[in-house]
Short mmCIF file of C-alpha atoms in Angstrom, two decimals:
data_model
loop_
_atom_site.label_atom_id
_atom_site.label_comp_id
_atom_site.label_asym_id
_atom_site.label_seq_id
_atom_site.Cartn_x
_atom_site.Cartn_y
_atom_site.Cartn_z
CA MET A 1 81.54 86.47 11.26
CA LYS A 2 81.17 89.77 9.43
CA LEU A 3 83.76 92.37 10.48
CA SER A 4 83.98 96.07 9.73
CA MET A 5 86.17 98.94 10.86
CA PRO A 6 84.56 100.76 13.80
CA ARG A 7 84.46 104.54 14.11
CA PHE A 8 87.42 104.66 16.47
CA ASP A 9 87.50 108.45 16.36
CA GLN A 10 84.28 108.46 18.39
CA ALA A 11 85.44 105.92 20.99
CA PRO A 12 87.17 107.54 24.02
CA VAL A 13 88.87 105.07 26.37
CA LEU A 14 90.34 105.66 29.84
CA VAL A 15 93.34 103.49 30.77
CA VAL A 16 94.54 103.15 34.37
CA GLY A 17 97.49 101.06 35.44
CA ASP A 18 101.19 100.39 35.62
CA VAL A 19 103.11 102.55 33.15
CA MET A 20 106.70 101.81 32.29
CA LEU A 21 109.35 102.72 29.78
CA ASP A 22 110.59 100.01 27.41
CA ARG A 23 114.14 100.97 26.45
CA TYR A 24 116.06 99.19 23.69
CA TRP A 25 119.80 99.23 23.10
CA HIS A 26 120.53 98.04 19.55
CA GLY A 27 123.94 97.09 18.24
CA GLY A 28 126.11 94.62 16.41
CA THR A 29 127.80 91.61 17.97
CA SER A 30 131.04 90.30 16.51
CA ARG A 31 133.08 88.96 19.42
CA ILE A 32 132.95 87.31 22.82
CA SER A 33 134.11 89.25 25.87
CA PRO A 34 137.56 88.29 27.18
CA GLU A 35 136.22 88.85 30.70
CA ALA A 36 133.38 86.30 30.56
CA PRO A 37 131.74 83.99 27.97
CA VAL A 38 129.21 86.61 26.85
CA PRO A 39 128.80 88.52 23.55
CA VAL A 40 129.98 92.12 23.34
CA VAL A 41 127.34 94.44 21.90
CA LYS A 42 128.51 97.70 20.36
CA VAL A 43 125.52 99.93 21.10
CA GLU A 44 124.63 101.99 18.03
CA GLN A 45 121.03 103.01 18.71
CA ILE A 46 118.93 103.71 21.81
CA GLU A 47 115.15 103.55 21.45
CA ASP A 48 112.43 104.35 24.00
CA ARG A 49 108.88 103.07 23.73
CA PRO A 50 105.91 103.34 26.13
CA GLY A 51 105.30 100.06 27.93
CA GLY A 52 102.69 98.47 30.17
CA ALA A 53 99.56 100.59 30.56
CA ALA A 54 101.27 103.28 28.49
CA ASN A 55 101.51 100.83 25.59
CA VAL A 56 97.79 100.07 25.94
CA ALA A 57 96.99 103.78 25.68
CA LEU A 58 99.40 104.16 22.77
CA ASN A 59 97.69 101.28 20.91
CA ILE A 60 94.30 102.89 21.44
CA ALA A 61 95.56 106.21 20.09
CA ALA A 62 97.21 104.49 17.12
CA LEU A 63 93.80 103.12 16.13
CA GLY A 64 92.50 106.68 16.05
CA ALA A 65 90.53 106.54 19.31
CA PRO A 66 90.83 109.24 22.00
CA ALA A 67 92.96 107.78 24.81
CA MET A 68 93.35 109.02 28.39
CA LEU A 69 95.99 107.52 30.69
CA VAL A 70 96.29 107.59 34.48
CA GLY A 71 99.42 106.08 36.06
CA ILE A 72 102.43 106.52 38.34
CA THR A 73 105.95 107.62 37.43
CA GLY A 74 108.97 109.07 39.13
CA VAL A 75 110.29 112.56 38.57
CA ASP A 76 113.09 111.64 36.18
CA GLU A 77 114.29 111.44 32.60
CA ALA A 78 112.33 108.23 31.93
CA ALA A 79 109.08 109.94 32.95
CA GLU A 80 109.84 112.83 30.59
CA SER A 81 110.55 110.42 27.74
CA LEU A 82 107.25 108.63 28.39
CA THR A 83 105.28 111.86 28.56
CA ASP A 84 106.82 113.23 25.36
CA SER A 85 106.17 110.02 23.40
CA LEU A 86 102.58 109.72 24.58
CA ASN A 87 101.76 113.38 24.02
CA ALA A 88 103.18 113.13 20.49
CA ALA A 89 100.85 110.19 19.83
CA GLY A 90 97.83 112.13 21.08
CA VAL A 91 97.42 110.41 24.45
CA ASP A 92 95.97 112.60 27.22
CA VAL A 93 98.41 111.89 30.07
CA HIS A 94 97.60 112.20 33.80
CA PHE A 95 100.55 110.94 35.86
CA GLN A 96 101.08 110.89 39.60
CA ARG A 97 104.78 111.76 39.88
CA LEU A 98 106.57 110.47 42.97
CA ALA A 99 109.90 112.19 43.60
CA GLU A 100 111.18 109.47 45.91
CA GLN A 101 110.76 106.59 43.42
CA PRO A 102 112.07 105.97 39.88
CA THR A 103 109.92 105.37 36.83
CA ILE A 104 109.85 101.67 35.94
CA VAL A 105 112.24 100.94 33.07
CA LYS A 106 112.73 97.67 31.22
CA LEU A 107 116.00 97.72 29.31
CA ARG A 108 116.48 95.20 26.51
CA VAL A 109 119.79 94.67 24.73
CA MET A 110 119.16 93.72 21.10
CA SER A 111 121.50 92.46 18.40
CA ARG A 112 120.45 91.34 14.92
CA HIS A 113 116.80 91.48 15.97
CA GLN A 114 117.42 89.10 18.87
CA GLN A 115 117.01 89.94 22.55
CA LEU A 116 120.23 89.09 24.38
CA LEU A 117 119.46 90.51 27.81
CA ARG A 118 116.70 92.26 29.74
CA MET A 119 117.27 94.37 32.84
CA ASP A 120 114.38 95.69 34.94
CA PHE A 121 114.71 98.85 37.01
CA GLU A 122 111.68 98.94 39.27
CA GLU A 123 110.29 99.29 42.74
CA ALA A 124 106.68 98.79 43.77
CA PHE A 125 105.07 102.21 43.87
CA GLY A 126 103.68 103.73 47.04
CA THR A 127 100.58 104.91 45.19
CA ASN A 128 98.23 107.47 46.69
CA ALA A 129 95.18 105.30 45.97
CA GLU A 130 92.65 107.97 46.96
CA ALA A 131 94.19 110.60 44.69
CA LEU A 132 94.35 108.14 41.79
CA ALA A 133 90.69 107.16 42.28
CA ALA A 134 89.68 110.82 42.40
CA GLU A 135 91.46 111.42 39.07
CA VAL A 136 89.70 108.44 37.53
CA GLU A 137 86.32 109.67 38.82
CA ARG A 138 87.02 113.04 37.24
CA LEU A 139 87.82 111.54 33.83
CA LEU A 140 85.17 108.79 33.72
CA PRO A 141 82.40 111.02 32.30
CA GLN A 142 84.56 111.48 29.19
CA ALA A 143 85.10 107.73 28.65
CA ARG A 144 83.02 104.96 27.11
CA VAL A 145 85.27 102.16 28.41
CA LEU A 146 87.63 101.87 31.39
CA VAL A 147 90.71 99.63 31.08
CA LEU A 148 92.60 98.39 34.14
CA SER A 149 96.07 97.49 32.85
CA ASP A 150 97.50 95.64 35.81
CA TYR A 151 101.13 94.53 35.80
CA GLY A 152 101.29 94.09 39.56
CA LYS A 153 103.71 97.01 40.01
CA GLY A 154 101.65 98.89 42.58
CA ALA A 155 99.77 101.55 40.62
CA LEU A 156 96.47 99.71 41.10
CA LYS A 157 95.68 99.21 44.77
CA ASN A 158 91.96 99.93 44.79
CA HIS A 159 90.53 97.84 41.95
CA GLN A 160 87.07 97.60 43.48
CA VAL A 161 86.78 101.35 44.01
CA LEU A 162 87.55 101.91 40.32
CA ILE A 163 85.28 99.11 39.09
CA GLN A 164 82.35 100.29 41.17
CA ALA A 165 82.87 103.92 40.12
CA ALA A 166 82.69 102.87 36.48
CA ARG A 167 79.65 100.63 37.03
CA ARG A 168 77.76 103.49 38.66
CA ARG A 169 78.24 105.47 35.46
CA GLY A 170 77.41 102.54 33.18
CA VAL A 171 80.97 102.40 31.82
CA PRO A 172 82.22 98.87 30.96
CA VAL A 173 85.42 97.79 32.72
CA LEU A 174 88.03 95.64 31.01
CA ALA A 175 90.88 94.26 33.10
CA ASP A 176 94.16 92.64 32.08
CA PRO A 177 94.74 90.68 35.30
CA LYS A 178 97.91 89.69 37.13
CA GLY A 179 98.65 87.66 40.24
CA LYS A 180 96.88 84.74 41.89
CA ASP A 181 93.93 86.62 43.33
CA PHE A 182 91.35 87.44 40.68
CA SER A 183 88.77 88.41 43.29
CA ILE A 184 90.08 91.99 43.08
CA TYR A 185 88.48 92.13 39.60
CA ARG A 186 85.03 91.12 40.85
CA GLY A 187 82.26 92.76 38.86
CA ALA A 188 84.41 93.64 35.82
CA SER A 189 82.72 93.50 32.42
CA LEU A 190 85.57 91.42 30.99
CA ILE A 191 88.98 90.13 32.05
CA THR A 192 91.66 88.94 29.61
CA PRO A 193 94.11 86.49 31.25
CA ASN A 194 96.46 84.44 29.14
CA LEU A 195 96.24 80.68 29.53
CA SER A 196 99.00 80.38 32.14
CA GLU A 197 97.45 83.18 34.23
CA PHE A 198 94.04 81.53 33.94
CA GLU A 199 95.34 78.07 34.92
CA ALA A 200 97.20 79.58 37.88
CA ILE A 201 93.75 80.46 39.25
CA VAL A 202 91.55 77.51 38.19
CA GLY A 203 94.08 74.71 37.75
CA ARG A 204 95.32 72.95 34.64
CA CYS A 205 92.80 72.47 31.82
CA ALA A 206 93.26 69.19 29.95
CA ASP A 207 91.11 70.25 27.00
CA GLU A 208 88.79 72.98 25.75
CA ALA A 209 85.76 71.47 27.48
CA GLU A 210 87.48 71.74 30.85
CA LEU A 211 88.63 75.28 30.06
CA VAL A 212 85.06 76.29 29.26
CA ALA A 213 83.66 74.65 32.41
CA LYS A 214 86.24 76.20 34.71
CA GLY A 215 85.87 79.55 32.99
CA ALA A 216 82.10 79.51 33.51
CA ALA A 217 82.57 78.72 37.20
CA LEU A 218 85.07 81.57 37.57
CA MET A 219 82.69 84.02 35.90
CA GLN A 220 79.87 83.05 38.25
CA GLU A 221 82.11 83.27 41.31
CA LEU A 222 83.46 86.72 40.40
CA GLU A 223 80.28 88.10 38.79
CA LEU A 224 82.13 88.77 35.55
CA GLY A 225 80.33 89.80 32.40
CA ALA A 226 82.71 87.82 30.18
CA LEU A 227 86.08 86.09 30.14
CA LEU A 228 88.60 86.10 27.28
CA VAL A 229 91.44 83.59 27.58
CA THR A 230 94.32 84.25 25.18
CA ARG A 231 96.00 80.97 24.25
CA GLY A 232 99.05 81.81 22.13
CA GLU A 233 99.29 79.64 19.03
CA HIS A 234 95.83 78.23 19.86
CA GLY A 235 94.16 81.61 19.46
CA MET A 236 91.70 82.83 22.06
CA THR A 237 88.47 81.72 23.71
CA LEU A 238 85.61 84.05 24.65
CA LEU A 239 83.24 82.87 27.37
CA ARG A 240 79.93 84.50 28.26
CA LEU A 241 77.27 83.11 30.57
CA GLY A 242 74.31 81.90 28.56
CA HIS A 243 76.25 81.82 25.28
CA PRO A 244 78.27 79.07 23.59
CA ALA A 245 82.04 79.44 23.81
CA LEU A 246 83.64 81.30 20.90
CA HIS A 247 87.01 79.82 19.90
CA LEU A 248 89.05 81.98 17.51
CA PRO A 249 92.19 80.58 15.83
CA ALA A 250 95.50 82.43 15.96
CA ARG A 251 95.94 84.80 13.03
CA ALA A 252 99.71 85.31 13.11
CA ARG A 253 101.44 84.39 9.84
CA GLU A 254 104.85 84.50 11.52
CA VAL A 255 105.56 85.04 15.21
CA PHE A 256 108.56 87.31 15.66
CA ASP A 257 108.07 88.79 19.14
CA VAL A 258 105.13 88.36 21.54
CA THR A 259 106.13 91.39 23.65
CA GLY A 260 103.07 93.56 24.23
CA ALA A 261 100.62 91.26 22.44
CA GLY A 262 98.30 91.26 25.46
CA ASP A 263 98.32 95.07 25.42
CA THR A 264 97.26 95.02 21.78
CA VAL A 265 94.39 92.63 22.53
CA ILE A 266 92.86 94.64 25.35
CA SER A 267 93.41 97.99 23.63
CA THR A 268 91.71 96.86 20.41
CA LEU A 269 88.90 95.29 22.43
CA ALA A 270 88.38 98.46 24.43
CA ALA A 271 88.41 100.77 21.42
CA ALA A 272 86.03 98.53 19.45
CA LEU A 273 83.57 98.25 22.35
CA ALA A 274 83.75 102.00 22.93
CA ALA A 275 82.90 102.44 19.24
CA GLY A 276 79.76 100.35 19.66
CA GLU A 277 80.87 96.94 18.38
CA GLU A 278 79.31 93.81 19.86
CA LEU A 279 81.67 91.74 22.00
CA PRO A 280 82.23 88.82 19.54
CA GLN A 281 83.09 91.25 16.74
CA ALA A 282 85.37 93.24 19.07
CA VAL A 283 87.18 90.03 20.07
CA ALA A 284 87.61 89.04 16.43
CA LEU A 285 89.17 92.43 15.70
CA ALA A 286 91.48 92.04 18.70
CA ASN A 287 92.50 88.62 17.42
CA LEU A 288 93.42 90.10 14.04
CA ALA A 289 95.36 92.89 15.75
CA ALA A 290 97.32 90.40 17.86
CA GLY A 291 98.23 88.49 14.72
CA ILE A 292 99.76 91.67 13.29
CA VAL A 293 101.67 92.81 16.37
CA VAL A 294 103.48 89.52 17.05
CA GLY A 295 105.08 89.92 13.63
CA LYS A 296 106.84 93.06 14.86
CA LEU A 297 109.96 93.46 16.98
CA GLY A 298 109.52 94.59 20.56
CA THR A 299 106.72 96.57 22.13
CA ALA A 300 104.74 97.92 19.18
CA ALA A 301 101.39 99.46 18.31
CA ILE A 302 99.35 98.73 15.22
CA SER A 303 97.72 101.50 13.22
CA ALA A 304 94.18 101.79 11.93
CA PRO A 305 95.32 101.24 8.31
CA GLU A 306 97.08 98.02 9.33
CA LEU A 307 93.99 96.72 11.08
CA ARG A 308 91.76 97.87 8.23
CA ARG A 309 93.86 95.91 5.75
CA ALA A 310 93.65 92.82 7.96
CA VAL A 311 89.86 93.18 8.09
CA GLN A 312 89.87 93.57 4.33
CA ARG A 313 91.82 90.31 3.93
CA GLU A 314 89.49 88.59 6.37
CA GLN A 315 86.43 89.68 4.39
CA GLY A 316 88.03 88.64 1.12
CA SER A 317 88.12 92.14 -0.31
CA GLU A 318 91.74 92.49 -1.38
CA ARG A 319 90.80 92.05 -5.06
CA GLY A 320 88.01 90.67 -7.17
CA VAL A 321 84.21 90.70 -6.92
CA LEU A 322 82.98 92.58 -3.86
CA SER A 323 79.76 93.56 -2.17
CA LEU A 324 79.22 97.30 -1.72
CA ASP A 325 80.21 97.10 1.97
CA GLN A 326 83.41 95.26 1.11
CA LEU A 327 84.18 97.76 -1.64
CA LEU A 328 83.78 100.76 0.64
CA LEU A 329 86.08 99.14 3.21
CA ALA A 330 88.67 98.38 0.54
CA ILE A 331 88.54 101.96 -0.74
CA GLU A 332 88.91 103.35 2.78
CA ASP A 333 92.03 101.26 3.24
CA ALA A 334 93.45 102.24 -0.16
CA ARG A 335 92.97 105.92 0.60
CA ALA A 336 94.66 105.47 3.98
CA HIS A 337 97.68 104.27 1.99
CA GLY A 338 97.56 107.31 -0.30
CA GLU A 339 96.20 105.47 -3.35
CA LYS A 340 94.16 107.18 -6.09
CA ILE A 341 90.81 105.55 -6.91
CA VAL A 342 89.65 105.32 -10.52
CA PHE A 343 86.05 104.38 -11.39
CA THR A 344 84.44 103.22 -14.61
CA ASN A 345 81.28 101.33 -15.47
CA GLY A 346 79.45 99.45 -18.20
CA CYS A 347 77.61 96.29 -19.22
CA PHE A 348 80.63 94.26 -20.49
CA ASP A 349 78.32 91.55 -21.83
CA ILE A 350 80.86 89.79 -24.05
CA LEU A 351 84.44 90.72 -23.20
CA HIS A 352 86.55 91.69 -26.21
CA ALA A 353 89.88 93.34 -27.05
CA GLY A 354 88.39 96.81 -26.93
CA HIS A 355 87.26 96.28 -23.35
CA VAL A 356 90.69 94.99 -22.29
CA THR A 357 92.52 97.92 -23.87
CA TYR A 358 90.11 100.44 -22.40
CA LEU A 359 90.37 98.99 -18.87
CA GLU A 360 94.16 99.01 -19.05
CA GLN A 361 94.03 102.69 -20.04
CA ALA A 362 91.58 103.40 -17.22
CA ARG A 363 93.79 101.66 -14.65
CA ALA A 364 96.72 103.85 -15.75
CA GLN A 365 94.81 106.92 -14.50
CA GLY A 366 95.42 106.00 -10.83
CA ASP A 367 96.38 103.28 -8.37
CA ARG A 368 93.14 101.27 -8.02
CA LEU A 369 90.41 100.59 -10.59
CA VAL A 370 86.80 100.07 -9.52
CA LEU A 371 84.69 98.51 -12.25
CA ALA A 372 80.92 98.87 -11.75
CA VAL A 373 78.83 96.45 -13.83
CA ASN A 374 75.14 96.79 -14.70
CA ASP A 375 73.09 93.89 -13.34
CA ASP A 376 71.00 91.74 -15.69
CA ALA A 377 67.75 93.72 -15.37
CA SER A 378 69.40 97.03 -16.15
CA VAL A 379 71.29 95.55 -19.16
CA SER A 380 67.99 94.27 -20.50
CA ARG A 381 66.45 97.71 -20.15
CA LEU A 382 69.41 99.38 -21.85
CA LYS A 383 70.15 96.84 -24.61
CA GLY A 384 66.75 95.28 -25.25
CA PRO A 385 65.33 91.72 -25.26
CA GLY A 386 67.83 88.88 -25.36
CA ARG A 387 70.47 90.77 -23.44
CA PRO A 388 72.59 90.16 -21.52
CA ILE A 389 74.12 87.12 -23.14
CA ASN A 390 76.05 86.37 -19.94
CA SER A 391 74.68 86.71 -16.41
CA VAL A 392 76.10 89.39 -14.15
CA GLU A 393 77.88 86.76 -12.03
CA ARG A 394 79.70 85.40 -15.07
CA ARG A 395 80.50 88.85 -16.42
CA MET A 396 81.99 89.95 -13.09
CA ALA A 397 83.99 86.72 -12.71
CA VAL A 398 85.66 87.26 -16.11
CA LEU A 399 86.33 90.96 -15.45
CA ALA A 400 87.82 90.22 -12.02
CA GLY A 401 90.40 88.03 -13.73
CA LEU A 402 91.88 90.95 -15.65
CA GLY A 403 95.13 92.33 -14.30
CA ALA A 404 93.99 95.92 -14.77
CA VAL A 405 90.91 95.52 -12.56
CA ASP A 406 91.14 95.68 -8.78
CA TRP A 407 87.51 95.51 -7.68
CA VAL A 408 84.27 94.61 -9.44
CA VAL A 409 80.85 95.51 -8.07
CA SER A 410 77.36 95.36 -9.59
CA PHE A 411 74.60 97.97 -9.46
CA PRO A 412 70.88 97.65 -10.30
CA GLU A 413 70.12 101.11 -11.69
CA ASP A 414 70.54 102.13 -15.34
CA THR A 415 73.27 104.62 -14.34
CA PRO A 416 75.94 104.45 -11.60
CA GLU A 417 75.09 107.83 -10.05
CA ARG A 418 74.04 106.44 -6.66
CA LEU A 419 77.18 104.30 -6.51
CA LEU A 420 79.38 107.25 -7.46
CA GLY A 421 77.95 109.22 -4.54
CA GLN A 422 79.06 106.45 -2.16
CA VAL A 423 82.43 105.56 -3.68
CA LYS A 424 83.50 109.16 -4.45
CA PRO A 425 86.34 108.14 -6.81
CA ASP A 426 89.25 110.47 -7.43
CA VAL A 427 88.86 109.92 -11.18
CA LEU A 428 85.76 108.97 -13.19
CA VAL A 429 86.71 107.46 -16.54
CA LYS A 430 84.49 106.76 -19.54
CA GLY A 431 85.22 105.66 -23.08
CA GLY A 432 83.53 107.23 -26.08
CA ASP A 433 83.36 110.13 -28.48
CA TYR A 434 81.35 112.52 -26.32
CA GLY A 435 82.40 115.43 -24.14
CA ILE A 436 83.07 115.37 -20.41
CA ASP A 437 79.76 117.12 -19.67
CA GLN A 438 77.94 114.20 -21.29
CA VAL A 439 79.48 111.60 -18.96
CA VAL A 440 76.86 110.31 -16.51
CA GLY A 441 77.85 111.30 -12.98
CA ALA A 442 80.39 113.91 -14.08
CA ASP A 443 78.61 116.61 -12.09
CA ILE A 444 78.67 114.45 -8.95
CA VAL A 445 82.41 113.80 -9.19
CA ARG A 446 83.39 117.36 -10.05
CA ALA A 447 81.24 118.71 -7.20
CA TYR A 448 83.60 117.21 -4.57
CA GLY A 449 86.77 118.02 -6.53
CA GLY A 450 87.23 114.79 -8.47
CA GLU A 451 88.37 114.49 -12.07
CA VAL A 452 86.44 113.26 -15.12
CA ARG A 453 88.34 111.86 -18.10
CA VAL A 454 87.14 110.51 -21.46
CA LEU A 455 89.26 107.85 -23.17
CA GLY A 456 89.04 106.73 -26.76
CA LEU A 457 87.61 103.41 -27.91
CA VAL A 458 89.31 100.70 -29.95
CA GLU A 459 87.88 100.72 -33.45
CA ASN A 460 85.81 97.79 -34.72
CA SER A 461 85.34 96.35 -31.20
CA SER A 462 81.73 96.11 -30.04
CA THR A 463 79.71 93.58 -28.07
CA THR A 464 76.64 94.45 -30.14
CA ALA A 465 78.56 93.83 -33.37
CA ILE A 466 79.80 90.47 -32.06
CA VAL A 467 76.25 89.45 -31.10
CA GLU A 468 74.88 90.45 -34.54
CA LYS A 469 77.66 88.57 -36.30
CA ILE A 470 76.87 85.40 -34.34
CA ARG A 471 73.16 85.76 -35.01
CA SER A 472 73.68 86.31 -38.73
CA LYS A 473 75.48 83.01 -39.01
#
């Protein structure tokens, strides 16, 4: 499946649900309490993070998508901490504040990256369902996707009112369900239960075939557009009526903490769908995102650069020979990490010491070297009959093996001007004895503020000379 990074900046998402504050007390543990057989933690750091629906909104904002959040809090210090954190991340916050009830807080005591204890401070909210629905109706015209982040804490009491309001406006509804009554999500575009939540509704599934059959029956019963079952180390399964099941393997390299992984899945899904991605591609992106977040400690969000790099790995574009699409994705990721892009080009028909020295010098001009190689037809036009000696595939394979070269791409024209206009390198490098104004594409690069540099050539190193020497013998 081909993946790409969506335009998250054009993908507004509205999140409604149970917001909470995840509070962490970090400290060292060196002794057992004399009062009871429990470790004593010397608290050295207190950390607050948005949790629940607030974490979903935070994840959406971290991807670069506009995020709006509707939820319930108390009028207390925890609510202020939540609001400050979310505002700082760019989330548009719309809270109902209830003076008579506290904001939900989950306190975790951590030592040496291990959770020793969790304490929950919560009461089910007495939500004003009509006021919440009115706020959602007001914000829906600004959203491309509505997310119901349901933790069963009382913020969501009128699921059907919200679902129907979104459907009337043609806005897809994604729901992260809780409880043993999924009928409240009837008509949703997609629900995302984990396996235990799913089996609590349909019964135990002995194998994937039974999971698919029971999932299809549930979709028909509840008039769901799709069903995504997250299955931990077994990945996730996407079911759609009229389509074969899509089973995606888990992507985590190392599972450190699964806290908030479901939030990451639905937030990435929502942002990708809002950006115009098809559902299978959006699910694949969410699967990659989940693989990243479980490698982090506690409730965490992943950033667009992190996801972009995961997509890059998935598409095989970390190094080596790339298609133009893969190259542009790799460059976007490199720039997100503050790396300077250097570009050079040539035929490189028979690789020799002069080429190697020149490419090492070119790579030293920045952080990443893009090497654009003339295809066979253009080499023939430039060098004459009998050239190239080696096909473009073989030339690129050899060049990709050089330590100085990050990415190799071919182009069909005689000059790389079109490619330069797409790549927009920070530095254009060429070897030779001519001036900067004579470098092909120099005007393009300098027009957007890039640099053009001319490097010297190694004497007595020439592909043409090597070819003539071979022919003469």
